[in-house]
Short mmCIF file of C-alpha atoms in Angstrom, two decimals:
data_model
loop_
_atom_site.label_atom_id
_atom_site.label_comp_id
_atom_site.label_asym_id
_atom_site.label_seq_id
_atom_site.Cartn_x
_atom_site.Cartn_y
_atom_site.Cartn_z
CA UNK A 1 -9.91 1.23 22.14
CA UNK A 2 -7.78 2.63 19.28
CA UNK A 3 -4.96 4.77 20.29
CA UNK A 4 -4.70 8.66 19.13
CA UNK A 5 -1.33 8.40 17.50
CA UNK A 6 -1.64 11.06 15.32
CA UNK A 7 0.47 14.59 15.17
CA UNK A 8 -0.30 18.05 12.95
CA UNK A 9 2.63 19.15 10.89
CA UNK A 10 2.87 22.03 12.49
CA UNK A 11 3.39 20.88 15.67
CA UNK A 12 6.74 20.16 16.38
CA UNK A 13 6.82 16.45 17.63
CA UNK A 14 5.02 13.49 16.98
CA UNK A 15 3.19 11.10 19.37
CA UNK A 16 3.26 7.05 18.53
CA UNK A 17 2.51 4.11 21.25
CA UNK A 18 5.14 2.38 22.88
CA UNK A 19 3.26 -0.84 21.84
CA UNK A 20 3.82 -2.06 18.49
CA UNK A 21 0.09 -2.38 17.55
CA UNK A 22 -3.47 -3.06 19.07
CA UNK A 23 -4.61 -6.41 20.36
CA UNK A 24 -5.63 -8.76 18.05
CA UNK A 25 -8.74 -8.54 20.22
CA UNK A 26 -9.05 -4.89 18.31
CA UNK A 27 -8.23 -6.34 15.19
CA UNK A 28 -10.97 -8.89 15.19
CA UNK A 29 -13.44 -6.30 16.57
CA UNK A 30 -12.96 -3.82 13.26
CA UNK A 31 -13.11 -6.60 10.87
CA UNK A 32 -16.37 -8.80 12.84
CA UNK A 33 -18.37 -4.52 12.64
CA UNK A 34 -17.74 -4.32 8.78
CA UNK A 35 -18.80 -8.23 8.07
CA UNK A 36 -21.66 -8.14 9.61
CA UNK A 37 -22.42 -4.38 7.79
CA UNK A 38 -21.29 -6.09 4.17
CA UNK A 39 -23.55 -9.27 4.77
CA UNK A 40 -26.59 -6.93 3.78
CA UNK A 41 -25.31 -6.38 0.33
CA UNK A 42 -23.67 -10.03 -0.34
CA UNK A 43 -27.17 -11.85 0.82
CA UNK A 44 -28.96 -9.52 -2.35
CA UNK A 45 -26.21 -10.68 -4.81
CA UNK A 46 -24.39 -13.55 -6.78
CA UNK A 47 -24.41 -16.59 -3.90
CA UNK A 48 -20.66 -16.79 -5.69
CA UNK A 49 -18.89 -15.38 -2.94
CA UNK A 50 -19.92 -17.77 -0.62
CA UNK A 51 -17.50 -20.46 -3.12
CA UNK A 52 -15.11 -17.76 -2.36
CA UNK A 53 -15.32 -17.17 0.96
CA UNK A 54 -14.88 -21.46 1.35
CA UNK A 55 -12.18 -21.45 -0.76
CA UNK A 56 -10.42 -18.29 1.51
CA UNK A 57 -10.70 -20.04 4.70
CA UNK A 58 -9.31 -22.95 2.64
CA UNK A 59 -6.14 -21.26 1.71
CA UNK A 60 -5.71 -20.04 4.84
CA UNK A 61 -5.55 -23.42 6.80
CA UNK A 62 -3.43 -24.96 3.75
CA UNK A 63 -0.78 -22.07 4.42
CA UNK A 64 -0.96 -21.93 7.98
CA UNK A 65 2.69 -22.41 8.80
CA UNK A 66 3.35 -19.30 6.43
CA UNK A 67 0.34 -17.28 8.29
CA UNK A 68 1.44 -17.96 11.39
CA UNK A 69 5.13 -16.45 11.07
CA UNK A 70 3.22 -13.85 9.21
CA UNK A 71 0.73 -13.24 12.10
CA UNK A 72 3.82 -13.63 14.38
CA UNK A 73 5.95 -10.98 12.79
CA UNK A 74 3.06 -8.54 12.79
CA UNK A 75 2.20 -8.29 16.16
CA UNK A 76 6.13 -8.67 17.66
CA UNK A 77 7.83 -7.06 14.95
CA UNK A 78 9.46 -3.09 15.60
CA UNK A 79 5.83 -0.83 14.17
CA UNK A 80 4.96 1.98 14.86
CA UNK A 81 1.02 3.02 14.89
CA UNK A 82 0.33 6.80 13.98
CA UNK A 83 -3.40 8.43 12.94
CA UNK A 84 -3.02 10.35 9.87
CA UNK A 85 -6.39 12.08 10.22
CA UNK A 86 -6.21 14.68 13.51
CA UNK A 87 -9.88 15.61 13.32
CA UNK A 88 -11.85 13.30 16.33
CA UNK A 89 -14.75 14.07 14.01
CA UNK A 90 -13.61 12.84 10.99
CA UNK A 91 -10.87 9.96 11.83
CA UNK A 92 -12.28 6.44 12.14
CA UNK A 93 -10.72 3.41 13.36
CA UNK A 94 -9.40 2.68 9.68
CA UNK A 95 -7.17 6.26 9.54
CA UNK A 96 -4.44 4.78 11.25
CA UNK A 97 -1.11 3.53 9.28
CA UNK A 98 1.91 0.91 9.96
CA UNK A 99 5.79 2.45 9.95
CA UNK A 100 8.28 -0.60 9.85
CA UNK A 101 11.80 0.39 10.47
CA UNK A 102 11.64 3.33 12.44
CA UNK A 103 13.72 4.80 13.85
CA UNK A 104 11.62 6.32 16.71
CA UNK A 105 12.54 3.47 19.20
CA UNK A 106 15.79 4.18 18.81
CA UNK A 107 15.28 7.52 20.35
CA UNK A 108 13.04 6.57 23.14
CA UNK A 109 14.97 6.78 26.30
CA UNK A 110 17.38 9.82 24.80
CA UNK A 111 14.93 12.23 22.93
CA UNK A 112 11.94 11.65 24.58
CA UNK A 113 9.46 12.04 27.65
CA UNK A 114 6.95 9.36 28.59
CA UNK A 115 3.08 11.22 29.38
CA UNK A 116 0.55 9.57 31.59
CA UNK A 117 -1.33 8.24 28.94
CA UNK A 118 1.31 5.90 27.66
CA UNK A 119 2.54 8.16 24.32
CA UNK A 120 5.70 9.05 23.66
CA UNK A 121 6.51 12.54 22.64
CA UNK A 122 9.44 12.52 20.06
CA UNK A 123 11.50 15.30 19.28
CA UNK A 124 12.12 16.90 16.56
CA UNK A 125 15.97 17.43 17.11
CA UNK A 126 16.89 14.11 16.90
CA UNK A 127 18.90 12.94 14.27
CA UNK A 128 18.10 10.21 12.02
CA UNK A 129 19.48 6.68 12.09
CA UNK A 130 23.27 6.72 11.41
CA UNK A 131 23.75 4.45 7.64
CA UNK A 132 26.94 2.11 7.03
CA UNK A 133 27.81 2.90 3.39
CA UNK A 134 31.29 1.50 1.19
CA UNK A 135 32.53 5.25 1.71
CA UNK A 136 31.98 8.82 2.68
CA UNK A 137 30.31 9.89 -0.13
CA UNK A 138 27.57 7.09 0.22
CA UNK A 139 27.46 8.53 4.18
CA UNK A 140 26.34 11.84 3.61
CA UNK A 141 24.12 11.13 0.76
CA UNK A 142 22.23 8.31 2.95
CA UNK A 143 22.30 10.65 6.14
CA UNK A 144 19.32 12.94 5.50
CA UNK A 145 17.16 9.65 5.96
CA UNK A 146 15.84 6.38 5.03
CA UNK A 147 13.92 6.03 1.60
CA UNK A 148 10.49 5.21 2.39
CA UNK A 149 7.81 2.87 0.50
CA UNK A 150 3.88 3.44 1.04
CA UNK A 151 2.39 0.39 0.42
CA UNK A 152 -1.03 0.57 -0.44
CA UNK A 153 -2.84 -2.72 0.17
CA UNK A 154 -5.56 -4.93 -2.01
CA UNK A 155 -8.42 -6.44 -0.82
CA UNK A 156 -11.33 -5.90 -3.79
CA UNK A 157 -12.24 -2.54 -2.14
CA UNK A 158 -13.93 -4.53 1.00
CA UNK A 159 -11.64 -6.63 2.89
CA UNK A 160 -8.14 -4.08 2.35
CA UNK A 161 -6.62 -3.79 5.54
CA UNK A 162 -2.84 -2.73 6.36
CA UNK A 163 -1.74 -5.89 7.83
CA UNK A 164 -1.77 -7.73 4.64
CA UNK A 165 1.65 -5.69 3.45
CA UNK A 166 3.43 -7.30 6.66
CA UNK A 167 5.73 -9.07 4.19
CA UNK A 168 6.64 -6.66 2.04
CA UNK A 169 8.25 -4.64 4.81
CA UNK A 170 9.73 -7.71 6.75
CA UNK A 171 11.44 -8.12 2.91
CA UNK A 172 12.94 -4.50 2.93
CA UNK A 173 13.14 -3.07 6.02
CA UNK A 174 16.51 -5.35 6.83
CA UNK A 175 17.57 -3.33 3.40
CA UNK A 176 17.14 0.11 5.12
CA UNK A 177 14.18 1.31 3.52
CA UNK A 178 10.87 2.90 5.81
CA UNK A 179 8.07 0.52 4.66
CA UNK A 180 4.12 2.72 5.41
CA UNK A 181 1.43 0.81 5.36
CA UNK A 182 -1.99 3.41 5.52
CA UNK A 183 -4.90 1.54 6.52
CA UNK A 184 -7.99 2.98 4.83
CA UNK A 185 -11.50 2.77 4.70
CA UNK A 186 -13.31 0.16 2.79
CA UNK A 187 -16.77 -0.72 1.36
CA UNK A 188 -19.74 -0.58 2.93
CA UNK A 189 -17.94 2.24 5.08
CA UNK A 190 -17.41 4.10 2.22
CA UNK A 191 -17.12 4.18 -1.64
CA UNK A 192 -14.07 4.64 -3.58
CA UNK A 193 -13.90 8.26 -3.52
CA UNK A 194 -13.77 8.10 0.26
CA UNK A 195 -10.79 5.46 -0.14
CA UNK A 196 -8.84 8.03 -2.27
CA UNK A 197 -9.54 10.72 -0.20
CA UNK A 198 -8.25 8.54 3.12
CA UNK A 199 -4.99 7.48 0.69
CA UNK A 200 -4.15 11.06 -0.40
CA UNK A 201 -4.51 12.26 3.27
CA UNK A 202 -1.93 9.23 4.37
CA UNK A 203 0.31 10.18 1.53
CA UNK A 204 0.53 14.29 3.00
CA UNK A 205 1.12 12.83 6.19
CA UNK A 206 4.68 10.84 5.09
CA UNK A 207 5.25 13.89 3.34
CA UNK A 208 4.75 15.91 6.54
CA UNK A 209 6.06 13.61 9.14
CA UNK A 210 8.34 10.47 7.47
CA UNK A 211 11.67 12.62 8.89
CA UNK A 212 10.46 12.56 12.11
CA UNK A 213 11.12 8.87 12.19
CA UNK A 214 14.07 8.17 9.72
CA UNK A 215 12.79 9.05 6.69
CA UNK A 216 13.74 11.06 3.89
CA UNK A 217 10.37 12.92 2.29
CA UNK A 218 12.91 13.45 -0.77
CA UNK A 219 12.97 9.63 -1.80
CA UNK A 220 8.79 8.50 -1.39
CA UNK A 221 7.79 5.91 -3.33
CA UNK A 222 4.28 4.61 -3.80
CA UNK A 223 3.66 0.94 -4.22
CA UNK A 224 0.08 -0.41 -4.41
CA UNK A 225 -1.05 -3.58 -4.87
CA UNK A 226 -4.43 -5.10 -6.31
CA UNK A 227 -6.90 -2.44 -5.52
CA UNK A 228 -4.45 -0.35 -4.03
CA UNK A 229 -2.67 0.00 -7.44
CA UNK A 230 -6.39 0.90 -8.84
CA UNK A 231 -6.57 3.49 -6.18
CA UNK A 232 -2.85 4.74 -6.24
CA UNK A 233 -3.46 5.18 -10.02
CA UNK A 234 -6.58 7.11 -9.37
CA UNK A 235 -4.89 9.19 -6.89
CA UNK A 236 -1.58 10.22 -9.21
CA UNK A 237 -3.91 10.85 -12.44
CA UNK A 238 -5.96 13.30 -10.01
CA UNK A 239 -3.50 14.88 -9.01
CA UNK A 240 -2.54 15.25 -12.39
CA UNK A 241 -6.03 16.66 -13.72
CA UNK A 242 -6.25 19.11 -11.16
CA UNK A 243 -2.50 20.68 -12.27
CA UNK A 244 -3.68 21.00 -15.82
CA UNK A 245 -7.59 22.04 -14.86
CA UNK A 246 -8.40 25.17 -12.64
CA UNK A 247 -11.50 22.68 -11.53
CA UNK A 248 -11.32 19.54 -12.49
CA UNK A 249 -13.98 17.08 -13.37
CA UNK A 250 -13.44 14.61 -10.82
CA UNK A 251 -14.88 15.24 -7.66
CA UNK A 252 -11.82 13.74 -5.83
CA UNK A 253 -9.72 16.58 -7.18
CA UNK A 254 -12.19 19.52 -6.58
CA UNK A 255 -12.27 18.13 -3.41
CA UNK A 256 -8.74 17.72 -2.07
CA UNK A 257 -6.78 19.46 0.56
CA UNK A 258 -3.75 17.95 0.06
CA UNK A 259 -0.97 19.94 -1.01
CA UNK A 260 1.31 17.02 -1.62
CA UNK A 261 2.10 16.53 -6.16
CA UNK A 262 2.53 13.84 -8.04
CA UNK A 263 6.13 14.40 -9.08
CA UNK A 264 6.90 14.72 -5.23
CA UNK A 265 7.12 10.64 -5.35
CA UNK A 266 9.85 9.35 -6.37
CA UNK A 267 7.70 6.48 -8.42
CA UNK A 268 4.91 4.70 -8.45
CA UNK A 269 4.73 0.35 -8.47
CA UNK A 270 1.35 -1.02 -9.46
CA UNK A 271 1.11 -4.30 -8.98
CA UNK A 272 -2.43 -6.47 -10.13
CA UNK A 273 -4.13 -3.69 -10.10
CA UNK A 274 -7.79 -3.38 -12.43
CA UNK A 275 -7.07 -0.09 -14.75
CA UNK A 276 -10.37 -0.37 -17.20
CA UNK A 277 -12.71 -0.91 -15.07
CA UNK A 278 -15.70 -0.98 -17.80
CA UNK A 279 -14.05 -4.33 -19.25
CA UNK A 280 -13.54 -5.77 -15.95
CA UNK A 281 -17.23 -5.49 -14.31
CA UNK A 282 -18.22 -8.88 -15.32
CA UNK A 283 -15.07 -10.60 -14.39
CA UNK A 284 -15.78 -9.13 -11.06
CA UNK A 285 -19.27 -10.14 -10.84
CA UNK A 286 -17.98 -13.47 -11.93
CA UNK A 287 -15.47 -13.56 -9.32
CA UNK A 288 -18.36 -12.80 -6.18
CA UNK A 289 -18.27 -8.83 -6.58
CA UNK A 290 -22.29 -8.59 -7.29
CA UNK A 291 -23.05 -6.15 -9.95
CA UNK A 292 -24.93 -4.21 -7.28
CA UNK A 293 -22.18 -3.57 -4.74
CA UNK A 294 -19.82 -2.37 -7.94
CA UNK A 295 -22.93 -0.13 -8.53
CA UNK A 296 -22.58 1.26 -5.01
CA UNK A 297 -18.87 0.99 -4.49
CA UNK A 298 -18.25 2.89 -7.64
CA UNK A 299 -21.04 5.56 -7.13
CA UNK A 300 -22.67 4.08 -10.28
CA UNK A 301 -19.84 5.75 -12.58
CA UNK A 302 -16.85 3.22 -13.59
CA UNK A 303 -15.54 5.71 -16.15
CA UNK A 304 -15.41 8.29 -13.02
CA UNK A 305 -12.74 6.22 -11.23
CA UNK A 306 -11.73 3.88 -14.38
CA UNK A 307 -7.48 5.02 -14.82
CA UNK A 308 -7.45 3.98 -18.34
CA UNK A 309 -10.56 6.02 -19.23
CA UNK A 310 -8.94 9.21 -16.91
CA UNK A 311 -5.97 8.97 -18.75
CA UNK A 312 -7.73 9.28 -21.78
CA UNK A 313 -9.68 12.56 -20.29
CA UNK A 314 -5.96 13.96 -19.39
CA UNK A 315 -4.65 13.06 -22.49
CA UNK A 316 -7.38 15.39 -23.85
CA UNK A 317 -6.56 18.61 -21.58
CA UNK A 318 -2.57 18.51 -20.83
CA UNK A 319 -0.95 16.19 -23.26
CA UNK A 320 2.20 18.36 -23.37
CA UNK A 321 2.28 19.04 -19.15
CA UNK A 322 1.76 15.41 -18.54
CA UNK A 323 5.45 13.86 -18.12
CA UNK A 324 6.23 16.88 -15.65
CA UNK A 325 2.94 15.51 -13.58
CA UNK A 326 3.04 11.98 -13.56
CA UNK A 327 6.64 10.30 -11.82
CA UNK A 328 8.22 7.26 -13.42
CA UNK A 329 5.92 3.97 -12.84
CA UNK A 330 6.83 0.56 -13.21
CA UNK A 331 3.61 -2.02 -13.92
CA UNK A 332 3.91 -5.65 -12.68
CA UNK A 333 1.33 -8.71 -13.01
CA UNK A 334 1.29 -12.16 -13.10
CA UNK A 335 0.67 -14.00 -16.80
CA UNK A 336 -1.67 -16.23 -14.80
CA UNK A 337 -4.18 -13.73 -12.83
CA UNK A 338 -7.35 -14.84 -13.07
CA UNK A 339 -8.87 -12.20 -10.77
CA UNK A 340 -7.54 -9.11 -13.19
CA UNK A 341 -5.87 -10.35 -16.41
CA UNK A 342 -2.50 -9.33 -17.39
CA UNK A 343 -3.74 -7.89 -20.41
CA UNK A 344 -4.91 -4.79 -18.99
CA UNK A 345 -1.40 -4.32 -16.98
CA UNK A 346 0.01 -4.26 -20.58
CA UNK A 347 -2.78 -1.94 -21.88
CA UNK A 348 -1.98 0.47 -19.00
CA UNK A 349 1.69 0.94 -19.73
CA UNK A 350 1.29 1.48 -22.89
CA UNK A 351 -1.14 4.31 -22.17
CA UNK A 352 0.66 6.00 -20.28
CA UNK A 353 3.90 5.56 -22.70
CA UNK A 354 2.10 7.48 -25.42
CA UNK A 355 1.43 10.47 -23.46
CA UNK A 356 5.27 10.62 -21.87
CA UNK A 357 4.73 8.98 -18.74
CA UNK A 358 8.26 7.20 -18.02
CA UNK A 359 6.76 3.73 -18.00
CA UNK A 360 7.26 0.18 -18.00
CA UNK A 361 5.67 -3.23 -17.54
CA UNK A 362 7.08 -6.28 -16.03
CA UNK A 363 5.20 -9.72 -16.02
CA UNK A 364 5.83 -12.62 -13.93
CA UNK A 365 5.17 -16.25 -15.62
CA UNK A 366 2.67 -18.03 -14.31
CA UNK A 367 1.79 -15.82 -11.19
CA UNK A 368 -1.31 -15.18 -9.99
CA UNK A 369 -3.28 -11.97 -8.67
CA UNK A 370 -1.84 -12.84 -5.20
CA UNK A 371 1.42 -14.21 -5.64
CA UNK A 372 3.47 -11.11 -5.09
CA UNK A 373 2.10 -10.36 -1.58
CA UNK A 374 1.50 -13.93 -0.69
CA UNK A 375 2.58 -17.23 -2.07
CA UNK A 376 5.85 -16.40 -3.90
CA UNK A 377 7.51 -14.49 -0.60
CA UNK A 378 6.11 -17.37 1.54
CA UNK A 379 8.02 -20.02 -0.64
CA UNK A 380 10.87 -17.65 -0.56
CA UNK A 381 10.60 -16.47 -3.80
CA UNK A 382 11.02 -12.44 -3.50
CA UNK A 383 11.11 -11.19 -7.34
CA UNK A 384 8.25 -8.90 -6.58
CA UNK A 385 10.35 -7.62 -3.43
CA UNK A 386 13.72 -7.63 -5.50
CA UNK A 387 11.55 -5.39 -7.77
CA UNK A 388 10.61 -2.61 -5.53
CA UNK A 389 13.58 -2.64 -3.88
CA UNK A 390 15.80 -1.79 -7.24
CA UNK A 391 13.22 0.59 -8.66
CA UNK A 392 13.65 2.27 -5.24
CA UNK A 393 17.55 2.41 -5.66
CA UNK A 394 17.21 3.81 -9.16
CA UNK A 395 14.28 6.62 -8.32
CA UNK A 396 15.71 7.65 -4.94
CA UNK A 397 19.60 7.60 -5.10
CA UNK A 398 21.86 9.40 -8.12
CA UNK A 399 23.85 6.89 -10.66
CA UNK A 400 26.89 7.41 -8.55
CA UNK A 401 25.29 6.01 -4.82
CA UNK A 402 23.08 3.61 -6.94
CA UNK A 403 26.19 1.43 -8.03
CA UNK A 404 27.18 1.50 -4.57
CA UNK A 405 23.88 0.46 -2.71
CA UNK A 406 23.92 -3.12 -2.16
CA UNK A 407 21.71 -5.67 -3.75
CA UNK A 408 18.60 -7.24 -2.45
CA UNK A 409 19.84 -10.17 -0.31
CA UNK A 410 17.46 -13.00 -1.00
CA UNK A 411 19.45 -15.12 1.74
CA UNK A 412 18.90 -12.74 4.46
CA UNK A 413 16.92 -15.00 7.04
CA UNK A 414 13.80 -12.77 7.48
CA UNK A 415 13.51 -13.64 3.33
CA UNK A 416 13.69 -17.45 3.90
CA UNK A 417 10.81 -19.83 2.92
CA UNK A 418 8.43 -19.67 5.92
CA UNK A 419 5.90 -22.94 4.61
CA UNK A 420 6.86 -25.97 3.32
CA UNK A 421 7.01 -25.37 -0.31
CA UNK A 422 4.62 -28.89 -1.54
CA UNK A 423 1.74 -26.53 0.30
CA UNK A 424 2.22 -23.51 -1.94
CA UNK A 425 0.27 -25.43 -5.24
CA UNK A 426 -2.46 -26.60 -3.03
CA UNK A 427 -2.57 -23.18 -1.20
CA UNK A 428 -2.46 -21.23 -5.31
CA UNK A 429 -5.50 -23.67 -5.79
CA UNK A 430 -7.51 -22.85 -3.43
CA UNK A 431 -7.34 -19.06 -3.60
CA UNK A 432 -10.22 -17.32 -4.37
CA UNK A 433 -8.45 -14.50 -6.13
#
């Protein structure tokens, strides 16, 4: 049974587990319950994603070394598991989120008191983890907390789940940053608007709660990767809408109870992410996604939850508001995605250049939709990682502490290769995605 991790902000402690995470037992429960619920819809469509689903299970066995110091480091590694929904009558088994590099462990046995039913209640009085900096200066800048990253995961809208963002934090966590992984929701359990709702509420909790463990709610960045850079987009451009509508058009933003802006982030990565979602319904379909679960997934209205085609609708309504609601974003993709082609990462930026948006796009030669999470970081290779680590350093820190921050140490050992590197081509061709 899922623990209830979760705390209100205005309470004035938080509640986590001891353990670092449920059984894998659990795991495989959650994700055998929504199979056998998305097997209705796949049997009606394209027999495509069976080739897919082959070719998956292929790639997995091919990298298996890398997956199992992956699967390894997940389940031993210091996590923390919170609920960011309170509500018993709304929170699922998916509202629960990932914090790597707390520092709530630290604070166990002098800050807190064990209950009965195995949580631990942390306090708010204690301090946050004590930084080593080149001087003073660095110190006391450093000492109101951690910067923290909210990864939001991929997975085509149906197979998303937090544990695929494991290396991303075992990357930067050893480089003092909070890495936040929100689990969320995914098709048939819900359609996208559901997903951004579950995001948005993940993103207040940080807000609310990130200090509690380490974190500074002054330096929040949002990463997203795949479809959570579709839904992270959606999510900021909302937000955006709503400042610049009294009632918005999208039902996401009439809808909200979050209190949390754009501008409160610090930045925003998107990283393979589908922004036009009108051009890219066939490559989907193509690709195993049946035209008849994008139907469904998308409430039959791509334009609704298509960024490129909201930016267009904001472009319309608060052209001259727009920089002040929309932080700095940095675009990545690989020139060889076949799942989402780079093209539209280069489309994106340069929509939201011409209406002010502090943006820029980054391409990595002959990557594909997967290699920033996956292949590249197994095989040692952590450009994506070196990425989101310096645009962290630049959004979160002035000029003068940014100089002094050290650089992203590819040599630190949890960022060496972890499979043999003449399985990486064989593992690239068998991906799906």
């Amino acid at each position: 049974m899922p623990l209830n991790c979760g705390r209100s902000a205005r309470q004035s402690t938080i509640r986590a587990s001891r353990r670092s995470e449920f059984s894998p037992y659990y795991h495989a429960t959650v994700i055998g319950r929504e199979s056998l619920s998305l097997g209705g819809y796949l049997l009606k469509g394209t027999s495509i994603w069976l080739v897919k689903l082959i070719r998956l299970l292929s790639f997995v066995v091919v990298l298996f070394p890398a997956f199992l110091v992956f699967g390894w480091y997940y389940f031993t590694c210091n996590r923390t598991v919170f609920r960011y929904i309170e509500d018993d009558a709304k929170s699922t088994s998916r509202h629960y989120l990932d914090v790597y590099g707390a520092t709530v462990d630290d604070y166990f046995e002098q800050n807190s008191s064990q209950h009965a039913d195995g949580y631990v209640e942390i306090s708010r009085s204690a301090s946050p983890m004590s930084y080593s900096g080149s001087n003073e200066f660095v110190q006391q800048q450093m000492h109101s907390g951690k910067p923290v990253v909210v990864f939001l995961t991929g997975g085509a809208w149906i197979i998303g789940y937090k544990m695929w963002g494991a290396l991303l934090a075992r990357a930067l966590v050893p480089h003092n940053i909070i890495v936040v992984i929100p689990d969320y929701r995914n098709f048939p359990q819900t359609r996208v608007d559901g997903m951004v709702d579950d995001i948005d509420a993940s993103i207040q909790w940080v807000f609310d709660n990130c200090r509690e463990f380490g974190g500074d709610p002054n330096r929040v960045v949002l990463v997203g990767q795949s479809a959570g850079a579709h839904l992270g987009s959606c999510i900021l451009i909302n937000k955006a809408i709503a400042s610049c509508e009294s009632k918005s058009v999208s039902s996401h933003a009439r809808l909200s109870t979050t209190t949390w802006k754009g501008t409160d982030l610090k930045g925003f990565v998107a990283t393979s992410g589908p922004y036009d979602l009108l051009k890219m319904q066939d490559i989907f379909h193509q690709h195993g996604l049946d035209r008849n679960i994008t139907q469904k997934l998308f409430r039959k209205n791509l334009v609704e939850f298509s960024p490129m085609h909201m930016l267009q609708h904001l472009r319309s309504i608060g052209k001259k508001c727009i920089p002040s609601l929309i932080p700095p974003v940095l675009v990545l993709h690989g020139t060889d995605d076949k799942t989402v082609p780079c093209v539209g990462a280069v489309e994106f930026g340069d929509a939201l250049k011409q209406i002010g948006v502090n943006a820029s796009v980054k391409l990595y030669d002959g990557w594909s939709h997967t290699d920033p999470i996956l292949e590249a970081p197994m095989d040692g290779n952590h450009k994506f990682h070196m990425d989101v680590y310096n645009a962290v350093k630049i959004w979160t820190f002035d000029d003068q502490l940014t100089t002094q921050l050290k650089d992203f140490d590819e040599r630190h050992p949890l960022c060496k290769r972890i499979c043999p590197s003449f399985l990486i081509p064989f593992g690239r061709w068998f991906n799906p995605f």
